[in-house]
Amino acid sequence: QVQLVESGGGSVQAGGSLRLSCEASRFTYTSYCLAWFRQTPAKGREEVAAIGNDGSTNYALSVSGRFTISEDNVKHIMYLQMNALEVEDTAIYYCAAINLRCTVVDWNNPRHFAYWGQGSQVTVSS
């Protein structure tokens, strides 16, 4: 069974940086879409970024230019480098995966993803 295990996260002051990792096991598909979502009580679960098996990336407008999604497809690890963090970035961050191309699924929609990490708390203070 596919398993996604997250690491990283924590607390940082506004303007700082953090990196999240998501290691996938038994996820051996050649076509896939990997993504990061975040969840808060006020906004629910919203998209952050996605990366496809072809290396193409997508970002939410709120994080574009500050966050970078990447993957090591040899080690099966996905990363989210978060720079210039803002208080509004405070949330629980989840990695997600689906064995379909990002161009096929609506990557903004968490319902299109079959596999999920356990969640990592990111807290940004002013």
Tab-separated table of N, CA and C in Angstrom:
chain	number	residue	atom	x	y	z
A	1	GLN	N	0.845	-1.175	0.000
A	1	GLN	CA	0.000	0.000	0.000
A	1	GLN	C	0.895	1.245	0.000
A	2	VAL	N	0.475	2.248	-0.788
A	2	VAL	CA	1.232	3.496	-0.874
A	2	VAL	C	1.200	4.203	0.474
A	3	GLN	N	2.351	4.736	0.852
A	3	GLN	CA	2.437	5.479	2.105
A	3	GLN	C	3.245	6.748	1.870
A	4	LEU	N	2.737	7.864	2.367
A	4	LEU	CA	3.433	9.145	2.291
A	4	LEU	C	3.759	9.580	3.709
A	5	VAL	N	5.034	9.849	3.954
A	5	VAL	CA	5.467	10.241	5.290
A	5	VAL	C	6.130	11.610	5.212
A	6	GLU	N	5.588	12.561	5.937
A	6	GLU	CA	6.098	13.915	5.925
A	6	GLU	C	7.093	14.151	7.043
A	7	SER	N	7.976	15.106	6.801
A	7	SER	CA	8.896	15.572	7.836
A	7	SER	C	9.188	17.042	7.574
A	8	GLY	N	9.746	17.689	8.575
A	8	GLY	CA	10.007	19.117	8.481
A	8	GLY	C	8.904	19.893	9.167
A	9	GLY	N	8.771	21.127	8.822
A	9	GLY	CA	7.792	21.977	9.477
A	9	GLY	C	8.341	22.517	10.782
A	10	GLY	N	7.479	23.174	11.551
A	10	GLY	CA	7.896	23.751	12.814
A	10	GLY	C	7.466	25.196	12.932
A	11	SER	N	8.184	25.942	13.753
A	11	SER	CA	7.843	27.337	14.008
A	11	SER	C	8.965	28.242	13.533
A	12	VAL	N	8.585	29.380	12.966
A	12	VAL	CA	9.567	30.324	12.445
A	12	VAL	C	8.960	31.722	12.495
A	13	GLN	N	9.805	32.722	12.535
A	13	GLN	CA	9.329	34.097	12.486
A	13	GLN	C	9.051	34.504	11.035
A	14	ALA	N	8.199	35.463	10.881
A	14	ALA	CA	7.870	35.969	9.551
A	14	ALA	C	9.144	36.398	8.828
A	15	GLY	N	9.206	36.028	7.558
A	15	GLY	CA	10.391	36.306	6.769
A	15	GLY	C	11.366	35.150	6.715
A	16	GLY	N	11.168	34.173	7.586
A	16	GLY	CA	12.063	33.025	7.636
A	16	GLY	C	11.720	31.962	6.612
A	17	SER	N	12.436	30.838	6.700
A	17	SER	CA	12.286	29.748	5.739
A	17	SER	C	12.130	28.419	6.448
A	18	LEU	N	11.424	27.513	5.802
A	18	LEU	CA	11.290	26.139	6.257
A	18	LEU	C	11.234	25.236	5.030
A	19	ARG	N	11.565	23.963	5.225
A	19	ARG	CA	11.430	22.999	4.149
A	19	ARG	C	10.676	21.775	4.648
A	20	LEU	N	9.684	21.391	3.878
A	20	LEU	CA	8.931	20.175	4.139
A	20	LEU	C	9.393	19.075	3.187
A	21	SER	N	9.381	17.851	3.677
A	21	SER	CA	9.703	16.688	2.854
A	21	SER	C	8.561	15.697	2.923
A	22	CYS	N	8.409	14.952	1.858
A	22	CYS	CA	7.372	13.922	1.794
A	22	CYS	C	7.967	12.712	1.083
A	23	GLU	N	8.175	11.652	1.820
A	23	GLU	CA	8.768	10.447	1.248
A	23	GLU	C	7.672	9.451	0.913
A	24	ALA	N	7.713	8.968	-0.318
A	24	ALA	CA	6.696	8.030	-0.783
A	24	ALA	C	7.266	6.626	-0.832
A	25	SER	N	6.503	5.689	-0.327
A	25	SER	CA	6.891	4.282	-0.434
A	25	SER	C	5.826	3.525	-1.216
A	26	ARG	N	6.310	2.572	-2.014
A	26	ARG	CA	5.424	1.747	-2.847
A	26	ARG	C	4.591	2.589	-3.811
A	27	PHE	N	5.147	3.737	-4.222
A	27	PHE	CA	4.496	4.574	-5.229
A	27	PHE	C	5.377	4.529	-6.464
A	28	THR	N	5.108	3.583	-7.349
A	28	THR	CA	6.017	3.294	-8.454
A	28	THR	C	5.417	3.636	-9.805
A	29	TYR	N	4.431	4.484	-9.845
A	29	TYR	CA	3.788	4.847	-11.094
A	29	TYR	C	4.684	5.760	-11.927
A	30	THR	N	4.588	5.644	-13.228
A	30	THR	CA	5.385	6.509	-14.111
A	30	THR	C	4.637	7.795	-14.450
A	31	SER	N	3.331	7.767	-14.379
A	31	SER	CA	2.525	8.972	-14.547
A	31	SER	C	1.921	9.325	-13.198
A	32	TYR	N	2.156	10.547	-12.760
A	32	TYR	CA	1.659	10.913	-11.430
A	32	TYR	C	1.609	12.417	-11.274
A	33	CYS	N	0.901	12.834	-10.272
A	33	CYS	CA	0.855	14.221	-9.856
A	33	CYS	C	1.051	14.251	-8.343
A	34	LEU	N	2.012	15.029	-7.891
A	34	LEU	CA	2.297	15.190	-6.472
A	34	LEU	C	1.962	16.623	-6.072
A	35	ALA	N	1.441	16.788	-4.883
A	35	ALA	CA	1.012	18.139	-4.509
A	35	ALA	C	1.149	18.382	-3.014
A	36	TRP	N	1.139	19.645	-2.682
A	36	TRP	CA	1.057	20.089	-1.292
A	36	TRP	C	-0.233	20.887	-1.121
A	37	PHE	N	-0.941	20.586	-0.062
A	37	PHE	CA	-2.111	21.355	0.342
A	37	PHE	C	-1.870	21.844	1.769
A	38	ARG	N	-2.665	22.806	2.183
A	38	ARG	CA	-2.600	23.252	3.569
A	38	ARG	C	-4.015	23.496	4.081
A	39	GLN	N	-4.145	23.386	5.394
A	39	GLN	CA	-5.481	23.467	5.977
A	39	GLN	C	-5.484	24.346	7.205
A	40	THR	N	-6.475	25.216	7.274
A	40	THR	CA	-6.720	26.043	8.445
A	40	THR	C	-8.208	25.995	8.755
A	41	PRO	N	-8.593	26.297	9.982
A	41	PRO	CA	-10.031	26.307	10.303
A	41	PRO	C	-10.806	27.321	9.465
A	42	ALA	N	-10.179	28.436	9.150
A	42	ALA	CA	-10.883	29.496	8.426
A	42	ALA	C	-11.056	29.186	6.945
A	43	LYS	N	-10.034	28.632	6.325
A	43	LYS	CA	-10.056	28.434	4.874
A	43	LYS	C	-10.267	26.993	4.449
A	44	GLY	N	-10.225	26.061	5.375
A	44	GLY	CA	-10.327	24.667	4.978
A	44	GLY	C	-9.048	24.218	4.306
A	45	ARG	N	-9.138	23.228	3.436
A	45	ARG	CA	-7.960	22.696	2.748
A	45	ARG	C	-7.821	23.395	1.393
A	46	GLU	N	-6.678	24.008	1.168
A	46	GLU	CA	-6.442	24.724	-0.080
A	46	GLU	C	-5.139	24.272	-0.725
A	47	GLU	N	-5.095	24.426	-2.036
A	47	GLU	CA	-3.907	23.996	-2.780
A	47	GLU	C	-2.745	24.944	-2.513
A	48	VAL	N	-1.536	24.393	-2.591
A	48	VAL	CA	-0.316	25.173	-2.451
A	48	VAL	C	0.514	25.063	-3.726
A	49	ALA	N	0.862	23.827	-4.104
A	49	ALA	CA	1.698	23.626	-5.283
A	49	ALA	C	1.581	22.181	-5.731
A	50	ALA	N	1.953	21.940	-6.992
A	50	ALA	CA	1.934	20.580	-7.528
A	50	ALA	C	3.089	20.412	-8.506
A	51	ILE	N	3.513	19.164	-8.643
A	51	ILE	CA	4.560	18.832	-9.608
A	51	ILE	C	4.195	17.539	-10.285
A	52	GLY	N	4.385	17.500	-11.607
A	52	GLY	CA	4.043	16.311	-12.358
A	52	GLY	C	5.261	15.448	-12.651
A	53	ASN	N	4.993	14.266	-13.212
A	53	ASN	CA	6.091	13.364	-13.539
A	53	ASN	C	7.002	13.935	-14.629
A	54	ASP	N	6.508	14.923	-15.365
A	54	ASP	CA	7.336	15.559	-16.389
A	54	ASP	C	8.109	16.755	-15.840
A	55	GLY	N	7.979	17.000	-14.540
A	55	GLY	CA	8.692	18.106	-13.908
A	55	GLY	C	7.977	19.438	-13.936
A	56	SER	N	6.843	19.492	-14.596
A	56	SER	CA	6.083	20.745	-14.641
A	56	SER	C	5.521	21.063	-13.265
A	57	THR	N	5.419	22.342	-12.954
A	57	THR	CA	4.964	22.769	-11.631
A	57	THR	C	3.811	23.765	-11.728
A	58	ASN	N	3.027	23.794	-10.689
A	58	ASN	CA	1.937	24.753	-10.555
A	58	ASN	C	1.959	25.304	-9.134
A	59	TYR	N	1.592	26.565	-8.991
A	59	TYR	CA	1.585	27.196	-7.677
A	59	TYR	C	0.316	28.000	-7.475
A	60	ALA	N	-0.136	28.018	-6.241
A	60	ALA	CA	-1.198	28.941	-5.880
A	60	ALA	C	-0.631	30.362	-5.926
A	61	LEU	N	-1.465	31.328	-6.286
A	61	LEU	CA	-1.004	32.710	-6.394
A	61	LEU	C	-0.422	33.221	-5.067
A	62	SER	N	-0.979	32.752	-3.984
A	62	SER	CA	-0.559	33.248	-2.672
A	62	SER	C	0.864	32.841	-2.298
A	63	VAL	N	1.406	31.821	-2.963
A	63	VAL	CA	2.750	31.350	-2.617
A	63	VAL	C	3.731	31.481	-3.771
A	64	SER	N	3.230	31.823	-4.939
A	64	SER	CA	4.089	31.923	-6.116
A	64	SER	C	5.211	32.933	-5.885
A	65	GLY	N	6.427	32.509	-6.197
A	65	GLY	CA	7.591	33.369	-5.998
A	65	GLY	C	8.238	33.209	-4.639
A	66	ARG	N	7.535	32.564	-3.715
A	66	ARG	CA	8.086	32.349	-2.368
A	66	ARG	C	8.340	30.869	-2.078
A	67	PHE	N	7.499	30.009	-2.591
A	67	PHE	CA	7.611	28.570	-2.354
A	67	PHE	C	8.117	27.886	-3.623
A	68	THR	N	8.838	26.788	-3.419
A	68	THR	CA	9.322	25.993	-4.544
A	68	THR	C	9.062	24.519	-4.262
A	69	ILE	N	8.378	23.876	-5.192
A	69	ILE	CA	8.139	22.440	-5.088
A	69	ILE	C	9.153	21.711	-5.961
A	70	SER	N	9.650	20.602	-5.468
A	70	SER	CA	10.611	19.814	-6.240
A	70	SER	C	10.501	18.363	-5.805
A	71	GLU	N	11.165	17.505	-6.555
A	71	GLU	CA	11.168	16.096	-6.180
A	71	GLU	C	12.479	15.445	-6.559
A	72	ASP	N	12.858	14.474	-5.787
A	72	ASP	CA	13.969	13.585	-6.099
A	72	ASP	C	13.319	12.269	-6.499
A	73	ASN	N	13.207	12.025	-7.803
A	73	ASN	CA	12.453	10.844	-8.236
A	73	ASN	C	13.254	9.561	-8.139
A	74	VAL	N	14.498	9.648	-7.710
A	74	VAL	CA	15.278	8.445	-7.412
A	74	VAL	C	14.980	7.995	-5.985
A	75	LYS	N	14.981	8.964	-5.075
A	75	LYS	CA	14.709	8.656	-3.672
A	75	LYS	C	13.209	8.671	-3.356
A	76	HIS	N	12.385	9.109	-4.326
A	76	HIS	CA	10.932	9.195	-4.132
A	76	HIS	C	10.589	10.138	-2.983
A	77	ILE	N	11.213	11.296	-2.994
A	77	ILE	CA	10.950	12.312	-1.984
A	77	ILE	C	10.548	13.613	-2.682
A	78	MET	N	9.496	14.215	-2.175
A	78	MET	CA	9.048	15.513	-2.672
A	78	MET	C	9.351	16.562	-1.603
A	79	TYR	N	9.675	17.770	-2.054
A	79	TYR	CA	10.030	18.838	-1.129
A	79	TYR	C	9.163	20.068	-1.370
A	80	LEU	N	9.010	20.855	-0.332
A	80	LEU	CA	8.413	22.173	-0.459
A	80	LEU	C	9.310	23.139	0.303
A	81	GLN	N	10.066	23.933	-0.449
A	81	GLN	CA	10.912	24.954	0.152
A	81	GLN	C	10.075	26.219	0.294
A	82	MET	N	9.958	26.696	1.516
A	82	MET	CA	9.123	27.853	1.804
A	82	MET	C	9.996	28.999	2.301
A	83	ASN	N	10.064	30.051	1.512
A	83	ASN	CA	10.855	31.235	1.862
A	83	ASN	C	9.937	32.436	2.079
A	84	ALA	N	10.463	33.455	2.712
A	84	ALA	CA	9.696	34.680	2.967
A	84	ALA	C	8.341	34.362	3.574
A	85	LEU	N	8.351	33.507	4.574
A	85	LEU	CA	7.098	33.053	5.175
A	85	LEU	C	6.340	34.206	5.823
A	86	GLU	N	5.037	34.122	5.732
A	86	GLU	CA	4.128	35.125	6.282
A	86	GLU	C	3.239	34.470	7.331
A	87	VAL	N	2.710	35.296	8.226
A	87	VAL	CA	1.833	34.767	9.265
A	87	VAL	C	0.677	33.989	8.645
A	88	GLU	N	0.221	34.465	7.491
A	88	GLU	CA	-0.904	33.826	6.800
A	88	GLU	C	-0.568	32.433	6.264
A	89	ASP	N	0.708	32.064	6.261
A	89	ASP	CA	1.109	30.726	5.829
A	89	ASP	C	0.948	29.693	6.935
A	90	THR	N	0.624	30.145	8.128
A	90	THR	CA	0.418	29.214	9.236
A	90	THR	C	-0.712	28.244	8.914
A	91	ALA	N	-0.415	26.946	8.996
A	91	ALA	CA	-1.402	25.922	8.626
A	91	ALA	C	-0.804	24.547	8.874
A	92	ILE	N	-1.642	23.541	8.742
A	92	ILE	CA	-1.158	22.165	8.662
A	92	ILE	C	-0.970	21.857	7.179
A	93	TYR	N	0.215	21.412	6.825
A	93	TYR	CA	0.540	21.135	5.431
A	93	TYR	C	0.491	19.629	5.177
A	94	TYR	N	-0.151	19.253	4.077
A	94	TYR	CA	-0.293	17.853	3.695
A	94	TYR	C	0.299	17.624	2.310
A	95	CYS	N	1.036	16.538	2.153
A	95	CYS	CA	1.426	16.128	0.811
A	95	CYS	C	0.399	15.135	0.289
A	96	ALA	N	0.281	15.089	-1.026
A	96	ALA	CA	-0.724	14.238	-1.656
A	96	ALA	C	-0.191	13.713	-2.973
A	97	ALA	N	-0.749	12.597	-3.410
A	97	ALA	CA	-0.302	11.983	-4.658
A	97	ALA	C	-1.451	11.267	-5.337
A	98	ILE	N	-1.352	11.207	-6.666
A	98	ILE	CA	-2.316	10.460	-7.464
A	98	ILE	C	-1.568	9.919	-8.679
A	99	ASN	N	-1.926	8.734	-9.125
A	99	ASN	CA	-1.263	8.119	-10.269
A	99	ASN	C	-1.903	8.541	-11.583
A	100	LEU	N	-2.045	9.847	-11.733
A	100	LEU	CA	-2.512	10.462	-12.961
A	100	LEU	C	-1.690	11.726	-13.189
A	101	ARG	N	-1.548	12.133	-14.428
A	101	ARG	CA	-0.796	13.350	-14.718
A	101	ARG	C	-1.520	14.583	-14.180
A	102	CYS	N	-0.737	15.586	-13.813
A	102	CYS	CA	-1.331	16.830	-13.319
A	102	CYS	C	-2.191	17.498	-14.388
A	103	THR	N	-1.902	17.234	-15.664
A	103	THR	CA	-2.687	17.834	-16.738
A	103	THR	C	-4.045	17.140	-16.896
A	104	VAL	N	-4.195	15.974	-16.285
A	104	VAL	CA	-5.452	15.233	-16.366
A	104	VAL	C	-6.361	15.562	-15.191
A	105	VAL	N	-5.773	15.647	-14.004
A	105	VAL	CA	-6.564	15.957	-12.813
A	105	VAL	C	-6.582	17.472	-12.590
A	106	ASP	N	-7.543	17.898	-11.821
A	106	ASP	CA	-7.598	19.282	-11.379
A	106	ASP	C	-6.765	19.356	-10.113
A	107	TRP	N	-5.497	19.778	-10.231
A	107	TRP	CA	-4.581	19.672	-9.110
A	107	TRP	C	-5.013	20.553	-7.938
A	108	ASN	N	-5.867	21.535	-8.199
A	108	ASN	CA	-6.343	22.405	-7.138
A	108	ASN	C	-7.331	21.707	-6.203
A	109	ASN	N	-7.855	20.583	-6.631
A	109	ASN	CA	-8.938	19.944	-5.905
A	109	ASN	C	-8.414	18.770	-5.089
A	110	PRO	N	-8.421	18.868	-3.775
A	110	PRO	CA	-7.885	17.768	-2.962
A	110	PRO	C	-8.636	16.455	-3.155
A	111	ARG	N	-9.870	16.522	-3.620
A	111	ARG	CA	-10.640	15.290	-3.807
A	111	ARG	C	-10.070	14.418	-4.916
A	112	HIS	N	-9.212	14.983	-5.771
A	112	HIS	CA	-8.648	14.214	-6.878
A	112	HIS	C	-7.415	13.417	-6.479
A	113	PHE	N	-7.007	13.534	-5.233
A	113	PHE	CA	-5.791	12.853	-4.786
A	113	PHE	C	-6.148	11.674	-3.897
A	114	ALA	N	-5.496	10.539	-4.171
A	114	ALA	CA	-5.851	9.300	-3.488
A	114	ALA	C	-5.015	9.046	-2.243
A	115	TYR	N	-3.798	9.582	-2.229
A	115	TYR	CA	-2.879	9.261	-1.146
A	115	TYR	C	-2.457	10.540	-0.428
A	116	TRP	N	-2.353	10.450	0.894
A	116	TRP	CA	-2.091	11.626	1.711
A	116	TRP	C	-1.058	11.343	2.801
A	117	GLY	N	-0.261	12.372	3.085
A	117	GLY	CA	0.633	12.309	4.229
A	117	GLY	C	-0.127	12.605	5.508
A	118	GLN	N	0.588	12.537	6.621
A	118	GLN	CA	-0.049	12.660	7.920
A	118	GLN	C	-0.260	14.117	8.357
A	119	GLY	N	0.369	15.058	7.656
A	119	GLY	CA	0.238	16.466	8.000
A	119	GLY	C	1.395	16.958	8.849
A	120	SER	N	1.826	18.198	8.577
A	120	SER	CA	2.909	18.823	9.328
A	120	SER	C	2.509	20.247	9.688
A	121	GLN	N	2.660	20.583	10.948
A	121	GLN	CA	2.286	21.926	11.396
A	121	GLN	C	3.384	22.916	11.031
A	122	VAL	N	2.972	24.008	10.413
A	122	VAL	CA	3.862	25.137	10.148
A	122	VAL	C	3.258	26.353	10.835
A	123	THR	N	4.023	26.976	11.710
A	123	THR	CA	3.550	28.142	12.448
A	123	THR	C	4.508	29.299	12.194
A	124	VAL	N	3.957	30.404	11.704
A	124	VAL	CA	4.751	31.589	11.421
A	124	VAL	C	4.279	32.707	12.344
A	125	SER	N	5.196	33.243	13.115
A	125	SER	CA	4.847	34.293	14.071
A	125	SER	C	5.378	35.645	13.596
A	126	SER	N	4.703	36.686	14.034
A	126	SER	CA	5.102	38.047	13.612
A	126	SER	C	6.179	38.605	14.511
